[in-house]
Each structure stands twice: as structure tokens, then as C-alpha cells.
Tab-separated table of C-alpha atoms in Angstrom:
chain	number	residue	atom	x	y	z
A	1437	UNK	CA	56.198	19.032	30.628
A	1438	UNK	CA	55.545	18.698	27.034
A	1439	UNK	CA	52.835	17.032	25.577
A	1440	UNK	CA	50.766	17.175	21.638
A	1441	UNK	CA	47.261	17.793	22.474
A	1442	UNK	CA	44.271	16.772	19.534
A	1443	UNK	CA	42.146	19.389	19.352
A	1444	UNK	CA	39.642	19.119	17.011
A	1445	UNK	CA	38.208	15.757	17.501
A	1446	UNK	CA	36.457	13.947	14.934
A	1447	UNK	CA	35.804	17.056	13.166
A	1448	UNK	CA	34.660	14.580	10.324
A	1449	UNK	CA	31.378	14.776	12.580
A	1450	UNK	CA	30.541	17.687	12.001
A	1451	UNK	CA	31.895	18.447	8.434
A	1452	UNK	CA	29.776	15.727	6.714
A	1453	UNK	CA	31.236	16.747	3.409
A	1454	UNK	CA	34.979	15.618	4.432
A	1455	UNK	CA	34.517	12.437	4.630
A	1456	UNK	CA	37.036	10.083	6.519
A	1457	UNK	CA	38.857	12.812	7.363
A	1458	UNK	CA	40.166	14.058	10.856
A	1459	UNK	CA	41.795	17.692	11.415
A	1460	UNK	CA	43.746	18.104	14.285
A	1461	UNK	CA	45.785	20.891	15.896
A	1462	UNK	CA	48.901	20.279	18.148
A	1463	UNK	CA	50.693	21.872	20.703
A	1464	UNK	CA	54.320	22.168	22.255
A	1465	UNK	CA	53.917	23.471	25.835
A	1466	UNK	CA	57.121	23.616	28.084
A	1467	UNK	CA	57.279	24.683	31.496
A	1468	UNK	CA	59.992	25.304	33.708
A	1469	UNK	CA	59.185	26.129	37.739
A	1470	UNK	CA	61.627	27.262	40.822
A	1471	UNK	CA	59.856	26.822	43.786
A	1472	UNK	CA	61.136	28.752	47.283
A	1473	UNK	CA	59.568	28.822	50.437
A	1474	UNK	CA	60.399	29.138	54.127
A	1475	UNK	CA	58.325	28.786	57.094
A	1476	UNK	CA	59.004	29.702	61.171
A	1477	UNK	CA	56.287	29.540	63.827
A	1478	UNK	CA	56.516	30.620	67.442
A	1479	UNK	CA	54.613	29.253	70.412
A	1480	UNK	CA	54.257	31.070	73.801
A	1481	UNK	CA	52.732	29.557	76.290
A	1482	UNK	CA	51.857	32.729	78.317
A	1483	UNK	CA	49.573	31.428	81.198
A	1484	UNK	CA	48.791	27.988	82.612
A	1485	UNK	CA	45.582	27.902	79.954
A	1486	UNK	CA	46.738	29.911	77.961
A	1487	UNK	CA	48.756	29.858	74.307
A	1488	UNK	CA	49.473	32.025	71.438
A	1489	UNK	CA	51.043	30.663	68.185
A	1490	UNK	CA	52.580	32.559	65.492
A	1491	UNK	CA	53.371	31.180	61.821
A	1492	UNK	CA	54.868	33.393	58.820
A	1493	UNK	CA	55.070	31.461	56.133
A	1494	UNK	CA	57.592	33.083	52.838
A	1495	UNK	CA	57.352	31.581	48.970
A	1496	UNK	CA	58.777	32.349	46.218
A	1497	UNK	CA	57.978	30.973	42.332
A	1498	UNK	CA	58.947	31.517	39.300
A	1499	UNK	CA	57.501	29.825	36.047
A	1500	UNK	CA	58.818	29.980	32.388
A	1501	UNK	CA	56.956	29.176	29.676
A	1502	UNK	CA	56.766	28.534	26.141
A	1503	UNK	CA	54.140	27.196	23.733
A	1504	UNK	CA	54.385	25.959	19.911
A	1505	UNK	CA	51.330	26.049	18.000
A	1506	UNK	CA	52.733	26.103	14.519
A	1507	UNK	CA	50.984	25.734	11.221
A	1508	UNK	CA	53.179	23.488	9.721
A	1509	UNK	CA	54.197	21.118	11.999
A	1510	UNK	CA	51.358	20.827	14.080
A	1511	UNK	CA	47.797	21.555	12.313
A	1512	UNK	CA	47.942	18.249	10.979
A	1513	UNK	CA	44.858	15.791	8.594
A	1514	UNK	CA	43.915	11.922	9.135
A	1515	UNK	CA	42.687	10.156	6.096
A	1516	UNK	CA	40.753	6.914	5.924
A	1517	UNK	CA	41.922	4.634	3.374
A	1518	UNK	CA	38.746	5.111	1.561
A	1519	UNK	CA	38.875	8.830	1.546
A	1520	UNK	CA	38.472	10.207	-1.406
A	1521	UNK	CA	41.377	12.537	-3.597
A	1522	UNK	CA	39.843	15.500	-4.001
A	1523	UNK	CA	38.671	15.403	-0.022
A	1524	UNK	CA	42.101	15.098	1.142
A	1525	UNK	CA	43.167	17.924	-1.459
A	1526	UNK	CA	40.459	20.348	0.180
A	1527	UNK	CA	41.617	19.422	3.718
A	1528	UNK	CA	45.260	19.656	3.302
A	1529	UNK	CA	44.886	23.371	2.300
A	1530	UNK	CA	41.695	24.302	4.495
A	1531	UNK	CA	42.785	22.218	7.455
A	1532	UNK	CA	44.396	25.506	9.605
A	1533	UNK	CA	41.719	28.066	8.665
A	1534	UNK	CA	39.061	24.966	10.055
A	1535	UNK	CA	40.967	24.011	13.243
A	1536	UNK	CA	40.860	27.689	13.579
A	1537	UNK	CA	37.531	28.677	13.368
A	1538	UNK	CA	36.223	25.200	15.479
A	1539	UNK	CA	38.343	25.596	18.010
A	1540	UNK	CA	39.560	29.333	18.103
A	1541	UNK	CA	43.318	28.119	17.979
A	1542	UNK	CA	45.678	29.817	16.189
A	1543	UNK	CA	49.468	29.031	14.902
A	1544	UNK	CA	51.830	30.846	17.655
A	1545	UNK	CA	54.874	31.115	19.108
A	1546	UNK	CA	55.338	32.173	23.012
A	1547	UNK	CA	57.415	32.798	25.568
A	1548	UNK	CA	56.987	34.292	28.636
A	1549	UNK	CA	57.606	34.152	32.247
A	1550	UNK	CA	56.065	35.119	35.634
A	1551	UNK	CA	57.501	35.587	39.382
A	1552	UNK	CA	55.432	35.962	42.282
A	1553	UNK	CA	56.457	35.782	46.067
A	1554	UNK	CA	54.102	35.815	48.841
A	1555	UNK	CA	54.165	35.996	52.818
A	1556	UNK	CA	51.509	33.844	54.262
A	1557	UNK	CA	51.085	34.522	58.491
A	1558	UNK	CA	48.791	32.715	60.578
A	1559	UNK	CA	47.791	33.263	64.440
A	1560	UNK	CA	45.779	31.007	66.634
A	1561	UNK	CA	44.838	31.055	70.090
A	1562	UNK	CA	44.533	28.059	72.388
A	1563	UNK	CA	42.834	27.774	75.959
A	1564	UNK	CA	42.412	24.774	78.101
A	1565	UNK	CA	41.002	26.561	80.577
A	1566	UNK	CA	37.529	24.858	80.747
A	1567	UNK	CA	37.364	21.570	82.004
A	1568	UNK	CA	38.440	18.383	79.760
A	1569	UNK	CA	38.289	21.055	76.650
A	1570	UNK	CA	40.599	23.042	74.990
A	1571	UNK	CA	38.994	25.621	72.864
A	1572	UNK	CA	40.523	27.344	69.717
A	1573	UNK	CA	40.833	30.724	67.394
A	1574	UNK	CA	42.721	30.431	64.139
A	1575	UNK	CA	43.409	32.990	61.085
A	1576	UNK	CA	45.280	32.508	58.791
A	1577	UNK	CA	45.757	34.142	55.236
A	1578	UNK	CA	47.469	31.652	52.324
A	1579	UNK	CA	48.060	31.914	48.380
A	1580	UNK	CA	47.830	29.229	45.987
A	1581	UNK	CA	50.481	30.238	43.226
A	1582	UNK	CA	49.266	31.652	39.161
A	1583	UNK	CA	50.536	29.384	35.763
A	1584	UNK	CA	50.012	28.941	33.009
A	1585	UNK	CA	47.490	27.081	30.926
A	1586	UNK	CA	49.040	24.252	28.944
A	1587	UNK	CA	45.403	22.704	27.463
A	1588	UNK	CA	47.319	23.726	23.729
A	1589	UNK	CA	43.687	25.598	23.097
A	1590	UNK	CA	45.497	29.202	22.444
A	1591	UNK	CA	44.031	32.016	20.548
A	1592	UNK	CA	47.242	34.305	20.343
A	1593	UNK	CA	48.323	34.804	17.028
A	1594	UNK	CA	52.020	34.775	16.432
A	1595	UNK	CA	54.604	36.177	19.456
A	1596	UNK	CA	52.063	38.264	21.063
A	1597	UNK	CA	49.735	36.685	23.715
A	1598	UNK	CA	46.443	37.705	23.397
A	1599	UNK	CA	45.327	39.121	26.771
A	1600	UNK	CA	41.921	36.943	26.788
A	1601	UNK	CA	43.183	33.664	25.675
A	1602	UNK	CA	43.227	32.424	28.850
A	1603	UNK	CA	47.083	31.380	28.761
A	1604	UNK	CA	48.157	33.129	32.277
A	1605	UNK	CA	46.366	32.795	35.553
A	1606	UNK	CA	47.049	34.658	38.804
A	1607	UNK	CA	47.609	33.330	41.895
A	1608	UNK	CA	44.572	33.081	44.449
A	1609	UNK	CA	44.247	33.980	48.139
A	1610	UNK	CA	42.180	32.503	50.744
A	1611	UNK	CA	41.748	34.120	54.143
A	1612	UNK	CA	40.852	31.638	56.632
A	1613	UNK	CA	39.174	31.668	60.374
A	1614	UNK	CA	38.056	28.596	62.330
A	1615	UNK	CA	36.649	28.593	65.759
A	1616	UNK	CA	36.132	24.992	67.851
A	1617	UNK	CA	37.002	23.002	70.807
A	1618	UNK	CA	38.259	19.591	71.081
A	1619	UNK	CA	36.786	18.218	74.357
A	1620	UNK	CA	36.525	14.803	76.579
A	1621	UNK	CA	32.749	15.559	77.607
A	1622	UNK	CA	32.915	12.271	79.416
A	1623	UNK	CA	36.796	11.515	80.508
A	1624	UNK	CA	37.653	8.142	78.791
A	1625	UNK	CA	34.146	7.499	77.089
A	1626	UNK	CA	33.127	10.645	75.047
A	1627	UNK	CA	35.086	12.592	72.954
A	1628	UNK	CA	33.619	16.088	71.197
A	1629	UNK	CA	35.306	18.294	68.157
A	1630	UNK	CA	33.638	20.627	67.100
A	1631	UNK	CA	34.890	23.613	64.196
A	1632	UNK	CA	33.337	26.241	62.600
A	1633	UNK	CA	35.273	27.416	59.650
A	1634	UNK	CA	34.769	30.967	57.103
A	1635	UNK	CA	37.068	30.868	54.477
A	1636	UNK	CA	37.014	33.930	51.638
A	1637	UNK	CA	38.913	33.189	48.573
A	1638	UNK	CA	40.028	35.980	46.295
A	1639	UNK	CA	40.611	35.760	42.637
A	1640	UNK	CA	39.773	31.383	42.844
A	1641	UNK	CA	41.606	29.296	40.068
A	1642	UNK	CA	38.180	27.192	38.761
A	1643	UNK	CA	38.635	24.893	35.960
A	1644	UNK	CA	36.672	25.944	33.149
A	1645	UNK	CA	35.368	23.757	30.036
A	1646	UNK	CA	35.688	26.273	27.122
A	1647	UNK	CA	34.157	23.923	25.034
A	1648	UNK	CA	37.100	22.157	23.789
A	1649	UNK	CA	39.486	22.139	26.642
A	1650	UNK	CA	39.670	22.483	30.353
A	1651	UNK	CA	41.435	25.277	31.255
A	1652	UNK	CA	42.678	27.649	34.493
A	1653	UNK	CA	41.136	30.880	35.154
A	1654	UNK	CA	40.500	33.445	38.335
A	1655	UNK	CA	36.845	33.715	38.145
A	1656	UNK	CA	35.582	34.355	41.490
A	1657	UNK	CA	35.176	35.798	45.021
A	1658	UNK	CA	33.971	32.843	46.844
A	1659	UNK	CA	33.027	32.144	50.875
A	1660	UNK	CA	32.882	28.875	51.981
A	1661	UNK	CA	31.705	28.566	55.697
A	1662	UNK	CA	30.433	25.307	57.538
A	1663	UNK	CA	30.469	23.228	60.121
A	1664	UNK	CA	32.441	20.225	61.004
A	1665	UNK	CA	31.758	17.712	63.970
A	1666	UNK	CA	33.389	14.745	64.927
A	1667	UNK	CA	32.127	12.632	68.405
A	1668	UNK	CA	33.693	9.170	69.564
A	1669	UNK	CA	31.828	7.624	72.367
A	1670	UNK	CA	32.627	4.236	73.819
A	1671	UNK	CA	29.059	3.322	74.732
A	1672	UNK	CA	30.449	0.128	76.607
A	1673	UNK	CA	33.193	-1.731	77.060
A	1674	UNK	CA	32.133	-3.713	74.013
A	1675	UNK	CA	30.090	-0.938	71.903
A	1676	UNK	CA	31.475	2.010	69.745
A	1677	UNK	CA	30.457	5.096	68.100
A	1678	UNK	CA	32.110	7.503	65.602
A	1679	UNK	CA	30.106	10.104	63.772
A	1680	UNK	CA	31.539	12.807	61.806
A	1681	UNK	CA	28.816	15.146	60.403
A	1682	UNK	CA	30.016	18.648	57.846
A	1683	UNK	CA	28.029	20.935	56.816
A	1684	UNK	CA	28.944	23.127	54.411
A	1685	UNK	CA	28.217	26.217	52.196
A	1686	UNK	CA	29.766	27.163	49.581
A	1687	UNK	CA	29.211	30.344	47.925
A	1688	UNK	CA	30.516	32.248	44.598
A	1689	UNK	CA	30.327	36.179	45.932
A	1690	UNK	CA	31.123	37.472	42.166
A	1691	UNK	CA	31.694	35.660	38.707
A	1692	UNK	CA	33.666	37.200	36.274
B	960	UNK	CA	25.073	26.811	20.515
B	961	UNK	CA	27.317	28.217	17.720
B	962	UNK	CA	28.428	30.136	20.708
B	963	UNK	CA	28.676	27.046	23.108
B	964	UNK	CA	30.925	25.444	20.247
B	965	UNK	CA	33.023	28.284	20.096
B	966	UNK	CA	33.877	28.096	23.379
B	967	UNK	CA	32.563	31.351	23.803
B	968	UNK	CA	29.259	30.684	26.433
B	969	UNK	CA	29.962	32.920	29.554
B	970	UNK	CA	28.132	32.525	32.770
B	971	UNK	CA	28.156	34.779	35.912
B	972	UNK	CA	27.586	31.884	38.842
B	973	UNK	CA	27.351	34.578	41.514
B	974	UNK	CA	25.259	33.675	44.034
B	975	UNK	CA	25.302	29.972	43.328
B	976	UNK	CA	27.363	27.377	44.767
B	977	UNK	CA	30.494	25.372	43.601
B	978	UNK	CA	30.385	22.093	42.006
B	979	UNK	CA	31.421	19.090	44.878
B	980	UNK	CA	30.239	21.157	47.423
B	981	UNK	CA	27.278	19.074	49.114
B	982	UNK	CA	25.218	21.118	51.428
B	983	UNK	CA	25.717	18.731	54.284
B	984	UNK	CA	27.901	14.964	54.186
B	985	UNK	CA	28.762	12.559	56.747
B	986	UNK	CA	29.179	9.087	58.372
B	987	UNK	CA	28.025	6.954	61.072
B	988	UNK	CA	29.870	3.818	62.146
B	989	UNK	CA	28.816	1.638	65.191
B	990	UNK	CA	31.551	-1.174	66.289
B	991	UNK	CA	31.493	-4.209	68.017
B	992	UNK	CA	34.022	-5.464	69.945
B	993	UNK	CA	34.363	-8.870	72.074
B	994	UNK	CA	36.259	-12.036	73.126
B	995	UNK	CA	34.584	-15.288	71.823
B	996	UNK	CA	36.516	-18.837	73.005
B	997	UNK	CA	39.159	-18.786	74.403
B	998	UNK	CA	41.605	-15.829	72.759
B	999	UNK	CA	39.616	-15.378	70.087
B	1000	UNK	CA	38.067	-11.929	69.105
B	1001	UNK	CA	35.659	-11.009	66.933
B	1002	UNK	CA	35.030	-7.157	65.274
B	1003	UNK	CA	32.338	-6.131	63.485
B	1004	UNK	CA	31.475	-2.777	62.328
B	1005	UNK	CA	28.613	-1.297	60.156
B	1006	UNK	CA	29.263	2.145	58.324
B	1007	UNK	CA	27.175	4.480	57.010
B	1008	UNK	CA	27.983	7.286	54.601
B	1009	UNK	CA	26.115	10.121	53.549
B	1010	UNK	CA	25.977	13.015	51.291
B	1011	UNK	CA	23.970	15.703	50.084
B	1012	UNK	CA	23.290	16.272	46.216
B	1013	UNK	CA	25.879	18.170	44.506
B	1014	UNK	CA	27.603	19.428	41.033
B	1015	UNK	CA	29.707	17.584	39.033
B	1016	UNK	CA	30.981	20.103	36.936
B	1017	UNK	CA	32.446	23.737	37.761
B	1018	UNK	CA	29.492	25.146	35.308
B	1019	UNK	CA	26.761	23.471	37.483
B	1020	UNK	CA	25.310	22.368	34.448
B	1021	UNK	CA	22.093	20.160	35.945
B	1022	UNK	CA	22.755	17.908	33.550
B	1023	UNK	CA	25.818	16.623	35.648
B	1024	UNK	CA	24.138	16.598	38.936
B	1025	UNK	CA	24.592	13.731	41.569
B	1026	UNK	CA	21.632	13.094	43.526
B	1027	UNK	CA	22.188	12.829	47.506
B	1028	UNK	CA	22.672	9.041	48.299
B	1029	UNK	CA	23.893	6.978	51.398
B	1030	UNK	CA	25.772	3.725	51.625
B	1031	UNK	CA	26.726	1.426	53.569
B	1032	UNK	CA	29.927	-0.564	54.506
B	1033	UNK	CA	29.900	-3.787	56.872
B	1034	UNK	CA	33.046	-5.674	57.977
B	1035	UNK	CA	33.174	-8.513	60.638
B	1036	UNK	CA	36.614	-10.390	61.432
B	1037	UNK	CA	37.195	-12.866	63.923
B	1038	UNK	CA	41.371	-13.467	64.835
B	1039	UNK	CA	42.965	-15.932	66.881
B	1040	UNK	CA	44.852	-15.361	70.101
B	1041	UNK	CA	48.288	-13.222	69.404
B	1042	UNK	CA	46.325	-12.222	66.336
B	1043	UNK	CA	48.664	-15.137	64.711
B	1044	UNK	CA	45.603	-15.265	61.747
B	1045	UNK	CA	42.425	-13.377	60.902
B	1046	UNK	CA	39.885	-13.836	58.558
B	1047	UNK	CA	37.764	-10.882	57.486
B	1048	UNK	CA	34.600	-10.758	55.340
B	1049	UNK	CA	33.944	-7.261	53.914
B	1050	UNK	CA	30.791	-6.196	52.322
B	1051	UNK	CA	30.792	-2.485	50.851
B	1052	UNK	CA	28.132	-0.669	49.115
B	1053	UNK	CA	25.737	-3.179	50.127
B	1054	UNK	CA	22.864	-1.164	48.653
B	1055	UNK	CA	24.735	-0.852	45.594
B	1056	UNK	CA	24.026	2.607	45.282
B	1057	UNK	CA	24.730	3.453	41.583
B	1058	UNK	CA	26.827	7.072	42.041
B	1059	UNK	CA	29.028	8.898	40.060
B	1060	UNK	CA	32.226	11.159	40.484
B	1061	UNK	CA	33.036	12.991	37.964
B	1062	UNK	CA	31.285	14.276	35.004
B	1063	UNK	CA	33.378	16.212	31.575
B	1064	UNK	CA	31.532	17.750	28.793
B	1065	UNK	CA	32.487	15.616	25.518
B	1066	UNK	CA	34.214	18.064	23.030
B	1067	UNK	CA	32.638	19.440	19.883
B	1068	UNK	CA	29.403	16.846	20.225
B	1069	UNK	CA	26.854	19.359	22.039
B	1070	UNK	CA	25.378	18.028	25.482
B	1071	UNK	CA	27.507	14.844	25.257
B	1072	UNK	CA	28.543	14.056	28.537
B	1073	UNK	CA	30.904	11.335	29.858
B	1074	UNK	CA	30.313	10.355	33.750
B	1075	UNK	CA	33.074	8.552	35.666
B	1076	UNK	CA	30.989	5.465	38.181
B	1077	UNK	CA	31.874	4.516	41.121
B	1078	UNK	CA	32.194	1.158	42.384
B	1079	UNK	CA	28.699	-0.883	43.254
B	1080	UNK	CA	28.315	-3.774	45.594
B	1081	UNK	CA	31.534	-5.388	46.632
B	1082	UNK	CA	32.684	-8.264	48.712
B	1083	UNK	CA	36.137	-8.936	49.780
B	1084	UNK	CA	37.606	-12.119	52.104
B	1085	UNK	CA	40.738	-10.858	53.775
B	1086	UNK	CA	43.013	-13.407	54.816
B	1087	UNK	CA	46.040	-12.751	56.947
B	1088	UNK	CA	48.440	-14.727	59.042
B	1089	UNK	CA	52.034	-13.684	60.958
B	1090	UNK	CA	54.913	-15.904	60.781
């Protein structure tokens, strides 16, 4: 993937002084990803109602980056045909130390790389035992893989990435449990699912609007728990009704 | 603002809740079913969909809130025996419920926001026939 990104948009707005003039910063980011992952899952049917299923789940990924925010070739001034000479003097030499300061992106040069590998299991137990419904216990735990931003909004200066620029994410976890039951209250004419579902996510990727750009970042803790319910009922031969109804809350444990 | 310009605002959204996360959403559809003539049928079905106000944006800024709203879909198709044709009239949104789903912060311009509508009122006449 490699794209130019504008950055400062219409910085003529707010620079009344340059007039017919646009400053603009762009960026090189290239990004190549391996992807591994390998999944097995056991079922043992240990009674008549009865049944167990195991999952592992493996994954591998690897990511390598690079981004080109270079002064020369990128930090780069649109002139109107009107514009004045001595504004599009002024800009040519102030443009970088403007995009700069606007939009906190510097000329850089990076390349880096990141590997992570993660084993994801999952259990879930299954009973039919009551009548016309089969009830259910899942867990499971999951990972959603770290990157790299590639918005082209980076504050590193040079070959050294600055630590809070935002460029690297981590990977986020969600632990997940569900209870429910799937049932035929009423064999052939009502049909009941019902699920109750936690989920806790570590470290989750939110997309964040730093004022010029969206870009990745692990900001929270986060439970999400609700309620989801789903009932088809055949209220005569000639009458239907589906309802699905979720309720759900969704809550950010800690911000960083 | 200098700060919000910057890029540099921070906000700690513990506590609060997530942006497309209505507090409670769902949908209601009743269908009827029958044989009219002589191997003809006719379906019809009325939908309706509802959902909770939520965030549009992952700061929760109120600005970018959408308000909880329902709508409604109706459809009502009559097809020939062997369902060799069918005509279908659709009518969706019939409230025309104006809704919107997305929201984005305009760059540099403070407060600017750009919202992303959905559709309003629609009506569609489905023809179909099997050779």
C-alpha cells in the first residue's frame, strides 16, 4: 500500500496573509504483511445430552514497514494564478516549518518491523437435555493483530520513531463468554434464542481523530455485555412473526 | 482550541460508552402469507426497525449524536403458479426518517463536521419472470 496523503488542507484558510496559496505535506507509506494461522477443534459428545467442544486457534504476523516524509519531495506549495510573487517566495521557503507546526508532521525516514503470534482457545458446552432446547456455555479468548498507522500524520524526526507519534499499535485481546439456549417452545410454531454475552477487551484499537488525521491507537479496557433475542412464531398457517430485540452496553473501563 | 488544532486535545472516556453502541436496537416484522385464484400467492410483510440514540464518532463528541429513530419497511408481491413471474412493490423508509451514519470532524476548520445520510423514502417495483 502506498498512497500521498494532503495534509494541511487549505491552509490558505487560516493564513489570510498567503493568499492563493495551499501547503501540503506528503507521505510514502509501504507495508508488507505475512499472515499464518492454524486452527483444530475437537468435539466429544460424552453423554446422550451432553457435548464438550474444544478450539485452539494459532496465528502468526509479521508486518514491515516504511514511511517517507521528506522535505523535499513531499512538503510541497499550490499557487493560484493570481498569487502574488513575493507570496509564493515566502511560502516556498516557510512551507516545511508551517506544515510542521499545523499539523505536527515532520520530514522522516522509517523503517521498522513487528512480529507477533498468538494462541487463541475456545471451550463451549452444549446440553439438550431439556425438552425442545438445547442450552449453551461458551469462552473463548481472541486477538485482533497491532500495525501500523499509515494516515502520513508522523511526528518522528529523521530515522528515529518518536515513541508518541502514534505510528505503532499493539494488538488487542478480547475475552469472550456467552450463555443462551436455542429452543422450539412450541414444536413447529415457536422458536426461542436467547444469548447473553460479556465480552472484556484489553488494550482496544479505537480510531482516533487527532485533529488532522484518523489514526490507530490502544486506548482502552472496555466491557461490552448485552442481551440478544431472537423469536419466530408462526401464529397461523397464514400469519408470521420474527422479532429480534439486543440490548447492549458498552462500557470504556479505563482511557488512556 | 490551539490545542484542538494541534491535534493535541486528550480525553479520558472512562466510564462512558463507545460511539455505535445504542443502548438497545431491534426489529419487528409481521408476514402474510396466502393463496389468492387459482395458483396465485400473494406475500406481504411490514418491518419495523428500531434503535436507540447513539455516537457517531469514537470521541462522543454530542455534536455527532444520532437521535433514536424507527422505520419502517413494507413489501407485498403477488406470483403466479410455478412462480413463472412476480411482481413486487417495495416501500422502505416510509416515514422517511432523516438519519445519519457516520459523522468525521473536518480538518483544520474547528467544529466543522461532515455527516454521511442515509437513504429517505424509497419505492422500488421488482419485476421477475423464469424462462
Amino acid at each position: 500500500m502506498s498512497h500521498p496523503n494532503d495534509i494541511v488542507l487549505g491552509a490558505s484558510v487560516l493564513i489570510p496573509d498567503l493568499v492563493g496559496t495551499s501547503l501540503g505535506i506528503g507521505a510514502d507509506f509501504e507495508q508488507d504483511q505475512t499472515a499464518y494461522s492454524v486452527f483444530a477443534s475437537g468435539n466429544w459428545r460424552f453423554s446422550s445430552d451432553w457435548q464438550l467442544n474444544l478450539g485452539l486457534r494459532y496465528q502468526k504476523e509479521e508486518k514491515e514497514v516504511t514511511n517517507k516524509q521528506t522535505n523535499k519531495q513531499t512538503i510541497y506549495t499550490l499557487f493560484s494564478d493570481f498569487t502574488p510573487e513575493p507570496v509564493r517566495q515566502f511560502a516556498e521557503v516557510a512551507a516545511p516549518s508551517i506544515t510542521a507546526s499545523l499539523s505536527g508532521a515532520y520530514a522522516n525516514d522509517l523503517a521498522t518491523d513487528r512480529d507477533e503470534s498468538h494462541l487463541s482457545p475456545s471451550i463451549s458446552l452444549q446440553c439438550w437435555g431439556c425438552e425442545n432446547t438445547m442450552v449453551f456455555a461458551n469462552a473463548s479468548i481472541g486477538y485482533k493483530g497491532g500495525g501500523f498507522d499509515g494516515s502520513g500524520l508522523n511526528s518522528s524526526q529523521g530515522s528515529v520513531i518518536d515513541p508518541d507519534s502514534g505510528f505503532e499499535y499493539e494488538d488487542e485481546k478480547a475475552t469472550a463468554f456467552e450463555l443462551g439456549f436455542k429452543s422450539e417452545v412450541i414444536e413447529s410454531v415457536w422458536e426461542l434464542n436467547t444469548t447473553l454475552f460479556l465480552t472484556d477487551y484489553d488494550d482496544l484499537q479505537v480510531s482516533e481523530f487527532n485533529g488532522n488525521a484518523f489514526v490507530v491507537a490502544n486506548a482502552a479496557e472496555t466491557r461490552v455485555q448485552g442481551l440478544e433475542m431472537e423469536s419466530r412464531w408462526a401464529i397461523s398457517e397464514h400469519w408470521k412473526l420474527n422479532t429480534q430485540l439486543a440490548l447492549l452496553d458498552f462500557e470504556y473501563q479505563s482511557y488512556e | 482550541m490551539q490545542a484542538e488544532l494541534l491535534g493535541m486535545a486528550m480525553q479520558d472516556l472512562t466510564g462512558r460508552t463507545g460511539a455505535f453502541a445504542p443502548k438497545y436496537s431491534g426489529n419487528l416484522e409481521l408476514n402474510y402469507q396466502n393463496e389468492v385464484g387459482q395458483g396465485y400467492w400473494l406475500d406481504a410483510s411490514i418491518n419495523l426497525r428500531f434503535v436507540d440514540e447513539q455516537y457517531l464518532e469514537q470521541d462522543l463528541d454530542p455534536i455527532a449524536k444520532q437521535a433514536s429513530y424507527e422505520k419502517t419497511n413494507a413489501r407485498i408481491a403477488i406470483s403466479s403458479p410455478e412462480d413463472t413471474w412476480q411482481v413486487a412493490l417495495l416501500a422502505k423508509n416510509i416515514t422517511d426518517e432523516q438519519t445519519f451514519s457516520q459523522a468525521n470532524d473536518v480538518p483544520v476548520i474547528s467544529y466543522a463536521h461532515r455527516f454521511l445520510t442515509e437513504r429517505g423514502r424509497e419505492y422500488h417495483l421488482q419485476l421477475s419472470y423464469r424462462f
